[in-house]
Amino acid sequence: MPPAAVRRRALAIRAACGATRAAALALAGLLLLASAAGAAADPLQPPGTGGIAAVDRALLRLGEHRRLLVVGAHPDDEDTTLLALVSLGQGGEAAYLSLTRGEGGQNLIGEELGEGLGVLRTEELLAARRVDRARQFFTRAYDFGYTRSLAETLRLWPRQELLEDAVRVIRRFRPQVVVSVFPADERGGHGQHQAAGVIAEEAFAAAGDPQALPQLAAEGLLPWQPQRFYREAWWDPETATLTLEAGHIDPLTGRSFAQLAMESRSQHRSQSMGRLQEPGPRPVRLTLVELGGAGGGAADGGAAAAGEGEEEGALFAGIGTELAAIAALLAESAEREALAERLEGVAAHAAAARAELAPARLAEAAPALAAILAELRLARQGLAGSQATGASHADALVAEKEAIAAEALAAAAGVVLDATSEQAAVVPGDVLPVTVRLWNAGPYTLRPAPAPLTLRSPAGWGESLTLPLHDAAAAPGAAAPGEVAPGALVERQVEVAVDPAAEPTVPYYLRRPRRGAMYDLDAVPAELRGLPDDPPPLVAALALELLLPGAAGDAAVPLTLERPVVQRVSDLAVGEVRRPLRAVPRLEVAVTPGLLLWPLPAEGARVLAVELTAHGDAPIVGELRVEPPPGWPRPRPLPFTLDPQRRRATVEVALAAPEGLATGRYPVEVVAVTSDGAGYDLALPLVDYPHVRPRPLPRPAQVQVSAFPLELPDLERVGYVRGAADEVPEALAAVGVPVELLRVADLPAVDLSAYDAVVLGSRVHDAFPELGAAHSALLDYVRGGGLLLVQFQRWEYFQQGLPPLPMTMARRGAGRTTDETVPVLVLEPDHPVFRHPNPIGAADWQGWVQERGLYYPQSWDPAYSPLLAMADPGEDAERGALLVAPVGEGTYVYTGLAFFRQLPAGVPGAFRLFANLLALAEGGS
C-alpha cells in the first residue's frame, strides 16, 4: 500500500465517529434511566446489591418528584452541597451541567494538560457524582483558559451552539428548578463564568419555547419549561431569598449532607480541591431570579400547586413535588386522573415500605417494590401511544421511576448479576471470553426465561447474542429445571467474537479534531451529546422472573437486570481490581517526543523513539515509515517483528534536517505498515489514577518540529525541582540545558553550591507542601551566590514568607494576563535578561499559547526590579510578571510568566527568555 494511502486509511480510522447504530442509540437513551436507578450495582465494584442504603434511597425517590439542574462553567464550579442535599436528602434527581471539561486549567497530580486534563477532570466529576448521586452533563465547549472577557468567551464559544447544548440538557433531564452558579456579569470574574450565567438564563427561557431551536424537536426533545430560576448568592449574599440547611445528618452514612458534599468535592484532586468534612450547620443561600411559565410543561398552564407539606420558602415551594404531580403534565382528562391515581398508589406503597424497612428484614420489602413496579408499568401502558400534550414527558419521568423500582426490587430480593472478563483491552477480530454470574442471594426463587441472556455492544463489536443462562437444561442449585434456587450461584461462560471492523475506544468528543474552542460533535449521535462519555462497549442483560409467594400462589414478577462487562483481576496488594473494557488497535504506535525542539543553527540529527505495542496473540511483522515534510531527507523504512514473547519494542529513527533550515513548525508523520498492508498510527494511553476510572486518550503518531534560533549560557549544572503538571525540565533538556532533577525531600542534604542555578517549577509548593521546611536550604544557596529562579506559585507561598525579600499576593486577586497576544512593555530594556545571550525583541512575544502569565504578586520589596508590564484589554497594567532582586551574593527571580505552557508547546521566545534568565547565573542581575 502506498504511504499516502496508508496515511489516509489511518486518518480515517482516527477521525471516524462511528455509525449511528440502533444498539448504541437504544442504550444511550437508557443512560438517564440507569443513572436514575442509583449506584447499587457499580460494575467497577465487587458484585453486591447495595444493601439497605440502596433500597432506602430508592424508596425515597419513588415517592418524590423533585428535579434540580445546576449550571456552571468548569469542573469544581458545582455546588456539591446543593446537589447532595437534593439527591441524598430529599430523594430528588439532581444534575450538574458544566459547560467545559476543564481543559484549560492546571494539574496538581499528573502531567495531563489540555484535552488529557479534560479527560481526567471529566472522570473526577463522575467520581464526585458517585458520592453525591447526582448526574453529570456537558456542552461541547473547550476550556481555552482564563479570561476576564465575556465578549472573548462568546466569540470563541458560539452563543447559539452553547445555547443549543444547554437546552438539549434541560429538555432531556426535565428539571423543575435551574440554579446558575454564576451571575451573567462581571461579578463572576472569569469570562467563562459570566458566559455560564448568560447561557443558564437564556436556556431557562428557551427550553420551554416551542419556536426555539427546532433542531432539538427533530431529535425528539420537546419543549420543557422549568419553574424556578435561582442564582447562587455567593456573589451578593445580601440578595439571598432562600436559605437551605445542609448540616442535617444522613441516617444511612451518619454524616451530614454537607460533609458528603465535601467528600464529593474532594474528588477534584487535579485541582487541589480536597476539603475537610466539617461537622455542624452549613447554609446554602440562593437568590430567586425568575419564575417559569407553564410548570414543567404542564398542559393546564401555570405552576403546579405546592406539594402537601411543602414548606414556604423551600427550594421547590409552589412546585408539585409529590409523585402524582407528574400527571399534571397532561391536560384534564380521564387519562390524567388514572395516571395520578396510580402514582399516588406508588407513593403510598413506597412510604409504607420505607417505614417498615429494616436490615434484618430487607427481603420483606420485595412485595411492596413488586407492587410499585407493577403500578409503574401499568402507568406506562396507559401512556403508550398517547398523543396528549405532555404525555412523552410524563412517560419519560415514569420510566425513570420504573428503572429505580426494578433495581431496588433486585436489591431487596438479593438478586445480583455480574459480567466479567480477564482482559480489559480487546482487539477487533479476536474472541473475548466473558463470564456471566447470577447470584440469588435472597430467599426467593428465580425463573429465567428460555433464552434470557443477551450480550449486546453499543460500540458495534458485533451482533447481539441471545442464549440460555445454563449450559444444560438444569444447573446445580436449581429448584426445578431452569430455576435458580435461593442461595444458588449460576455461571455461564460465553465467547464474544469482536467484529474486525470495530473501532478503537476513544471518548466520543475526541474522535474529531476540535473546531477552535469547540468540540466537533457533528457525527456524534444526538443521544450521546451532552453525556460524560460513551455507553459501556459490552453489556450483559438477563431476563427472569422473581417468584414471590402469596395467598393465591407464587406471583411471577418479570425483571431484566443489566450489567456492563468489565475486566476483573486479582492484585496481590489491593485485592479485586475492576477496569472498563476498551477496544484497542492490533498495534499501537507512540512517538517520543511529540514535539521535537530544534535550536538553530541545526547541527546533526535528532532521534525519534517509536514505541510499538502489540495486542492479541498473533505475530506482527511490518516496517516503520517516517514521513517528513517535503524537502527533508527521508529516513529509510525500518523492519520490525513482534511475537508472543516480545509484545513491545522501541525503534529509534534518526531524523535529519535539510540545509538552511528556517525558523518554523514542521510536521512529521509516523506509520507502522504491517505485512497485510494495514497502517497504524495511533496510541491510546490511559488517563489512570486511583480515584477515577481509566479512560483512553488518543495520541496520533505525529511529531511537530519547532525550529528557532537559540543561544544557551555557559552553564554546567542546573538543578530543577519539578512542580505540578510540569514538563519544563524535559523541554529545557531537549534544547541542551544541563538539567538535573532535585527532590524537595533531598534539598537540605544536597550541596546546592554545585549548581549554577536552581529552578522551582510552577506550583511546586502545592505539589510538595513540605517545601516550606526545606526552603532554608534554597535561601542559603541564593545568599551564597546562587541563582534561584522561581516560577509562579500560589498565595500560600507568599503567605508563609518563603521569598527571600517581602512579596505579597492577594489570595483571590492574584494578577494575571489572560490574553496571550497583548503587547509586552519592557521596563528596563538594557537589563541583561533582554540582552544576553539572546536579544529579546517584539517577535519573541509572538506565538504564546493560552496566556501570558498568572499569579503575579501585588507588592514587593524595593530591592526587586520589575522588568515587564502588560495588561489585558480594559485592565490596568500588571508589573509583577517578572521580578529580579539581588539577595546576598546571589540573585532571586520570581516569574509568573506561563513557561509551563510555553516551553512544552515549543514557543521560541519563551525558550530564548528562559535561557537569558538562566544566564543571570553568569554575572548576577
Coordinates of N, CA and C in Angstrom, one line a residue, residues 78-222:
E78 N -19.4 23.3 40.6 CA -20.7 22.9 41.0 C -20.9 23.1 42.5
D79 N -22.1 23.4 42.9 CA -22.4 23.4 44.3 C -22.7 22.0 44.8
T80 N -21.7 21.3 45.2 CA -21.9 19.9 45.6 C -22.8 19.8 46.8
T81 N -22.9 20.8 47.7 CA -23.7 20.8 48.8 C -25.2 20.8 48.4
L82 N -25.5 21.6 47.5 CA -26.9 21.7 47.0 C -27.3 20.4 46.3
L83 N -26.3 19.9 45.5 CA -26.6 18.6 44.8 C -26.8 17.5 45.8
A84 N -26.0 17.3 46.8 CA -26.1 16.3 47.8 C -27.4 16.4 48.6
L85 N -27.8 17.7 48.9 CA -29.0 17.9 49.7 C -30.2 17.4 49.0
V86 N -30.3 17.8 47.7 CA -31.5 17.4 46.9 C -31.5 15.9 46.6
S87 N -30.3 15.4 46.2 CA -30.2 14.0 45.7 C -30.3 13.0 46.9
L88 N -29.5 13.3 47.9 CA -29.4 12.3 49.0 C -30.5 12.6 50.1
G89 N -30.7 13.9 50.3 CA -31.6 14.3 51.4 C -33.0 14.4 51.1
Q90 N -33.4 14.7 49.9 CA -34.7 15.0 49.5 C -35.3 14.0 48.5
G91 N -34.5 13.0 48.1 CA -35.0 12.0 47.2 C -35.2 12.5 45.8
G92 N -34.5 13.6 45.5 CA -34.7 14.2 44.2 C -33.7 13.7 43.1
E93 N -33.9 14.2 41.9 CA -33.0 13.9 40.9 C -32.2 15.3 40.6
A94 N -30.9 15.2 40.9 CA -30.1 16.4 40.7 C -29.0 16.2 39.7
A95 N -28.6 17.3 39.0 CA -27.6 17.1 37.9 C -26.8 18.4 37.9
Y96 N -25.6 18.3 37.3 CA -24.7 19.4 37.1 C -24.4 19.5 35.6
L97 N -24.6 20.6 35.0 CA -24.2 20.9 33.7 C -23.0 21.8 33.7
S98 N -21.8 21.2 33.3 CA -20.6 22.0 33.2 C -20.4 22.3 31.7
L99 N -20.2 23.6 31.4 CA -20.0 24.0 30.0 C -18.8 23.3 29.5
T100 N -17.7 23.2 30.3 CA -16.5 22.6 29.8 C -16.1 21.4 30.6
R101 N -15.0 20.8 30.2 CA -14.4 19.7 30.9 C -13.1 20.1 31.6
G102 N -12.9 21.4 31.7 CA -11.7 21.9 32.5 C -10.4 21.8 31.8
E103 N -10.3 21.8 30.5 CA -9.1 21.5 29.8 C -8.1 22.6 29.9
G104 N -8.5 23.8 30.3 CA -7.6 25.0 30.3 C -6.9 25.2 31.7
G105 N -7.2 24.3 32.6 CA -6.7 24.5 34.0 C -5.3 23.9 34.2
Q106 N -5.0 23.7 35.4 CA -3.7 23.2 35.8 C -3.9 21.8 36.4
N107 N -2.9 21.1 36.6 CA -3.0 19.7 37.1 C -2.0 19.4 38.3
L108 N -2.6 19.3 39.4 CA -1.8 19.1 40.6 C -1.2 17.7 40.8
I109 N -1.8 16.7 40.1 CA -1.4 15.3 40.4 C -0.8 14.6 39.3
G110 N -0.6 15.2 38.1 CA -0.1 14.5 37.0 C 0.4 15.4 35.9
E111 N 0.7 14.8 34.7 CA 1.2 15.6 33.6 C 0.2 16.1 32.6
E112 N -1.1 15.6 32.7 CA -2.0 15.9 31.6 C -2.4 17.4 31.7
L113 N -2.4 18.0 30.5 CA -2.9 19.3 30.3 C -3.8 19.3 29.0
G114 N -4.5 20.3 28.8 CA -5.3 20.4 27.5 C -6.4 19.2 27.5
E115 N -6.5 18.6 26.4 CA -7.5 17.5 26.2 C -7.3 16.4 27.2
G116 N -6.1 16.0 27.5 CA -5.8 15.0 28.5 C -6.4 15.4 29.9
L117 N -6.2 16.6 30.3 CA -6.7 17.1 31.5 C -8.2 17.1 31.5
G118 N -8.8 17.4 30.3 CA -10.3 17.3 30.2 C -10.8 15.9 30.5
V119 N -10.1 14.9 30.0 CA -10.5 13.5 30.2 C -10.4 13.2 31.7
L120 N -9.3 13.7 32.4 CA -9.2 13.4 33.8 C -10.3 14.2 34.6
R121 N -10.5 15.4 34.3 CA -11.5 16.2 35.1 C -12.9 15.7 34.8
T122 N -13.2 15.2 33.6 CA -14.5 14.5 33.4 C -14.7 13.4 34.3
E123 N -13.6 12.5 34.5 CA -13.7 11.4 35.4 C -13.8 11.8 36.8
E124 N -13.1 12.9 37.2 CA -13.2 13.4 38.5 C -14.6 13.9 38.8
L125 N -15.3 14.5 37.9 CA -16.7 14.9 38.1 C -17.6 13.7 38.3
L126 N -17.3 12.6 37.5 CA -18.1 11.4 37.7 C -17.8 10.7 39.0
A127 N -16.6 10.8 39.5 CA -16.3 10.3 40.8 C -17.0 11.1 41.9
A128 N -17.1 12.4 41.7 CA -17.9 13.3 42.6 C -19.3 12.9 42.6
R129 N -19.9 12.6 41.4 CA -21.3 12.3 41.3 C -21.6 10.9 41.9
R130 N -20.6 10.0 41.9 CA -20.8 8.7 42.6 C -21.0 8.9 44.1
V131 N -20.5 10.0 44.6 CA -20.6 10.3 46.0 C -21.9 11.0 46.3
D132 N -22.2 12.1 45.6 CA -23.5 12.8 45.9 C -24.7 12.3 45.1
R133 N -24.5 11.3 44.2 CA -25.6 10.6 43.5 C -26.3 11.5 42.5
A134 N -25.7 12.6 42.1 CA -26.3 13.5 41.1 C -25.8 13.0 39.7
R135 N -26.3 13.6 38.7 CA -25.9 13.2 37.3 C -25.0 14.3 36.7
Q136 N -24.4 14.0 35.6 CA -23.4 14.9 35.0 C -23.7 15.1 33.5
F137 N -23.6 16.4 33.1 CA -23.8 16.7 31.7 C -22.7 17.8 31.3
F138 N -22.5 17.9 29.9 CA -21.5 18.8 29.4 C -22.1 19.5 28.1
T139 N -21.5 20.6 27.8 CA -21.7 21.2 26.4 C -20.5 20.8 25.6
R140 N -20.4 21.3 24.4 CA -19.2 21.0 23.5 C -18.1 22.0 23.7
A141 N -18.2 22.9 24.6 CA -17.2 24.0 24.8 C -15.9 23.4 25.3
Y142 N -14.8 23.9 24.8 CA -13.4 23.5 25.2 C -12.9 24.7 26.1
D143 N -12.4 24.4 27.2 CA -11.9 25.4 28.1 C -10.6 26.0 27.5
F144 N -10.6 27.2 27.0 CA -9.4 27.8 26.3 C -8.6 28.5 27.3
G145 N -8.9 28.5 28.6 CA -8.1 29.2 29.6 C -8.8 30.4 30.2
Y146 N -8.1 30.9 31.2 CA -8.7 32.0 32.0 C -8.8 33.3 31.1
T147 N -9.9 34.0 31.2 CA -10.1 35.2 30.5 C -11.0 36.1 31.4
R148 N -10.8 37.4 31.4 CA -11.7 38.3 32.1 C -12.9 38.7 31.2
S149 N -12.9 38.4 29.9 CA -13.8 38.9 28.9 C -14.9 38.0 28.6
L150 N -16.1 38.5 28.8 CA -17.3 37.8 28.3 C -17.4 37.8 26.8
A151 N -17.0 38.9 26.2 CA -17.0 39.1 24.8 C -16.1 38.1 24.1
E152 N -14.9 37.9 24.6 CA -13.9 37.0 24.1 C -14.5 35.5 24.2
T153 N -15.1 35.3 25.4 CA -15.6 33.9 25.6 C -16.7 33.6 24.6
L154 N -17.6 34.5 24.3 CA -18.7 34.2 23.4 C -18.3 34.3 22.0
R155 N -17.1 34.9 21.7 CA -16.5 34.9 20.4 C -15.9 33.5 20.1
L156 N -15.3 32.9 21.1 CA -14.7 31.6 20.9 C -15.7 30.5 21.1
W157 N -16.7 30.7 21.9 CA -17.8 29.7 22.1 C -19.0 30.3 21.4
P158 N -19.4 29.9 20.2 CA -20.6 30.5 19.5 C -21.8 30.4 20.4
R159 N -22.4 31.5 20.6 CA -23.5 31.5 21.6 C -24.7 30.6 21.3
Q160 N -25.0 30.5 20.0 CA -26.1 29.6 19.6 C -25.8 28.1 19.9
E161 N -24.5 27.7 19.7 CA -24.2 26.4 19.9 C -24.2 26.0 21.4
L162 N -23.7 27.0 22.2 CA -23.8 26.8 23.7 C -25.3 26.7 24.1
L163 N -26.1 27.6 23.6 CA -27.5 27.6 24.0 C -28.2 26.3 23.5
E164 N -27.9 25.8 22.4 CA -28.5 24.5 21.9 C -28.1 23.4 22.9
D165 N -26.8 23.3 23.2 CA -26.4 22.3 24.1 C -27.0 22.3 25.5
A166 N -27.2 23.5 26.0 CA -27.8 23.7 27.3 C -29.3 23.4 27.3
V167 N -29.9 23.8 26.2 CA -31.4 23.5 26.1 C -31.6 22.0 25.9
R168 N -30.7 21.4 25.2 CA -30.8 19.9 25.0 C -30.8 19.2 26.3
V169 N -29.9 19.6 27.2 CA -29.8 19.0 28.5 C -31.1 19.3 29.3
I170 N -31.6 20.5 29.3 CA -32.8 20.8 30.1 C -34.0 20.0 29.5
R171 N -34.1 19.9 28.2 CA -35.3 19.1 27.7 C -35.1 17.7 27.9
R172 N -33.9 17.2 28.0 CA -33.7 15.8 28.2 C -33.8 15.4 29.7
F173 N -33.3 16.3 30.6 CA -33.3 16.0 32.0 C -34.6 16.4 32.7
R174 N -35.2 17.5 32.2 CA -36.5 18.0 32.7 C -36.5 18.5 34.1
P175 N -35.6 19.4 34.4 CA -35.6 20.0 35.8 C -36.8 20.9 36.0
Q176 N -37.3 20.9 37.3 CA -38.2 21.9 37.7 C -37.5 23.2 38.1
V177 N -36.3 23.1 38.7 CA -35.5 24.2 39.2 C -34.2 24.2 38.5
V178 N -33.8 25.4 38.0 CA -32.4 25.6 37.5 C -31.7 26.6 38.4
V179 N -30.5 26.3 38.8 CA -29.7 27.2 39.6 C -28.4 27.5 38.8
S180 N -28.2 28.8 38.6 CA -26.9 29.2 37.9 C -25.9 29.5 39.0
V181 N -24.7 28.9 38.9 CA -23.7 29.2 39.9 C -23.2 30.6 39.8
F182 N -23.2 31.1 38.6 CA -22.6 32.4 38.4 C -23.6 33.5 37.9
P183 N -23.4 34.7 38.2 CA -24.2 35.8 37.6 C -23.7 36.0 36.2
A184 N -24.5 36.7 35.4 CA -24.3 36.9 34.0 C -23.5 38.2 33.7
D185 N -22.7 38.6 34.7 CA -22.0 39.9 34.5 C -20.6 39.7 35.2
E186 N -19.9 40.9 35.3 CA -18.5 40.9 35.7 C -18.3 40.4 37.1
R187 N -19.4 40.3 37.9 CA -19.2 39.7 39.3 C -18.7 38.3 39.2
G188 N -19.0 37.6 38.1 CA -18.5 36.2 38.0 C -17.0 36.1 37.8
G189 N -16.3 37.3 37.5 CA -14.9 37.3 37.3 C -14.5 36.7 36.0
H190 N -14.1 35.5 36.0 CA -13.8 34.7 34.8 C -14.8 34.9 33.7
G191 N -14.4 35.2 32.5 CA -15.3 35.4 31.4 C -16.1 34.1 31.1
Q192 N -15.5 33.0 31.3 CA -16.3 31.7 31.1 C -17.3 31.6 32.2
H193 N -17.1 32.0 33.4 CA -18.1 32.0 34.5 C -19.3 32.9 34.0
Q194 N -19.0 34.1 33.5 CA -20.0 35.0 33.1 C -20.8 34.4 32.0
A195 N -20.2 33.7 31.0 CA -20.9 33.0 29.9 C -21.8 31.9 30.5
A196 N -21.4 31.2 31.5 CA -22.2 30.2 32.1 C -23.5 30.8 32.7
G197 N -23.3 32.0 33.3 CA -24.5 32.7 33.8 C -25.4 33.2 32.7
V198 N -24.9 33.7 31.6 CA -25.7 34.1 30.5 C -26.4 32.9 29.9
I199 N -25.7 31.8 29.6 CA -26.4 30.7 28.9 C -27.4 30.0 29.8
A200 N -27.1 30.0 31.1 CA -28.1 29.4 32.0 C -29.4 30.2 32.0
E201 N -29.3 31.5 32.0 CA -30.6 32.3 32.0 C -31.3 32.2 30.6
E202 N -30.5 32.2 29.5 CA -31.1 32.1 28.2 C -31.7 30.7 28.0
A203 N -31.1 29.7 28.5 CA -31.6 28.3 28.3 C -32.8 28.1 29.1
F204 N -32.9 28.7 30.3 CA -34.1 28.6 31.1 C -35.3 29.1 30.3
A205 N -35.2 30.2 29.6 CA -36.3 30.7 28.8 C -36.5 29.9 27.5
A206 N -35.4 29.6 26.8 CA -35.6 28.9 25.5 C -36.1 27.5 25.6
A207 N -35.8 26.8 26.7 CA -36.1 25.4 26.8 C -37.6 25.2 26.7
G208 N -38.5 26.1 27.1 CA -39.9 25.9 27.0 C -40.5 26.6 25.8
D209 N -39.7 27.2 25.0 CA -40.2 27.9 23.8 C -40.4 27.0 22.6
P210 N -41.6 26.7 22.1 CA -41.7 25.8 21.0 C -41.1 26.3 19.7
Q211 N -40.9 27.6 19.6 CA -40.3 28.1 18.4 C -38.7 28.1 18.5
A212 N -38.2 27.9 19.6 CA -36.7 28.0 19.8 C -36.1 26.6 19.4
L213 N -35.0 26.7 18.7 CA -34.1 25.6 18.4 C -34.9 24.4 17.8
P214 N -35.5 24.6 16.7 CA -36.3 23.5 16.1 C -35.5 22.2 15.8
Q215 N -34.1 22.3 15.7 CA -33.3 21.1 15.5 C -33.4 20.1 16.7
L216 N -33.7 20.7 17.9 CA -33.9 19.8 19.0 C -35.2 19.0 19.0
A217 N -36.3 19.7 18.5 CA -37.5 19.0 18.3 C -37.4 17.8 17.3
A218 N -36.5 18.1 16.3 CA -36.2 17.0 15.3 C -35.5 15.8 16.0
E219 N -34.9 16.0 17.1 CA -34.3 14.9 17.9 C -35.3 14.3 18.8
G220 N -36.5 14.8 18.8 CA -37.5 14.3 19.7 C -37.5 14.9 21.1
L221 N -36.8 16.0 21.2 CA -36.8 16.8 22.5 C -37.8 17.9 22.5
L222 N -38.9 17.7 23.1 CA -40.0 18.6 23.1 C -39.8 19.7 24.2

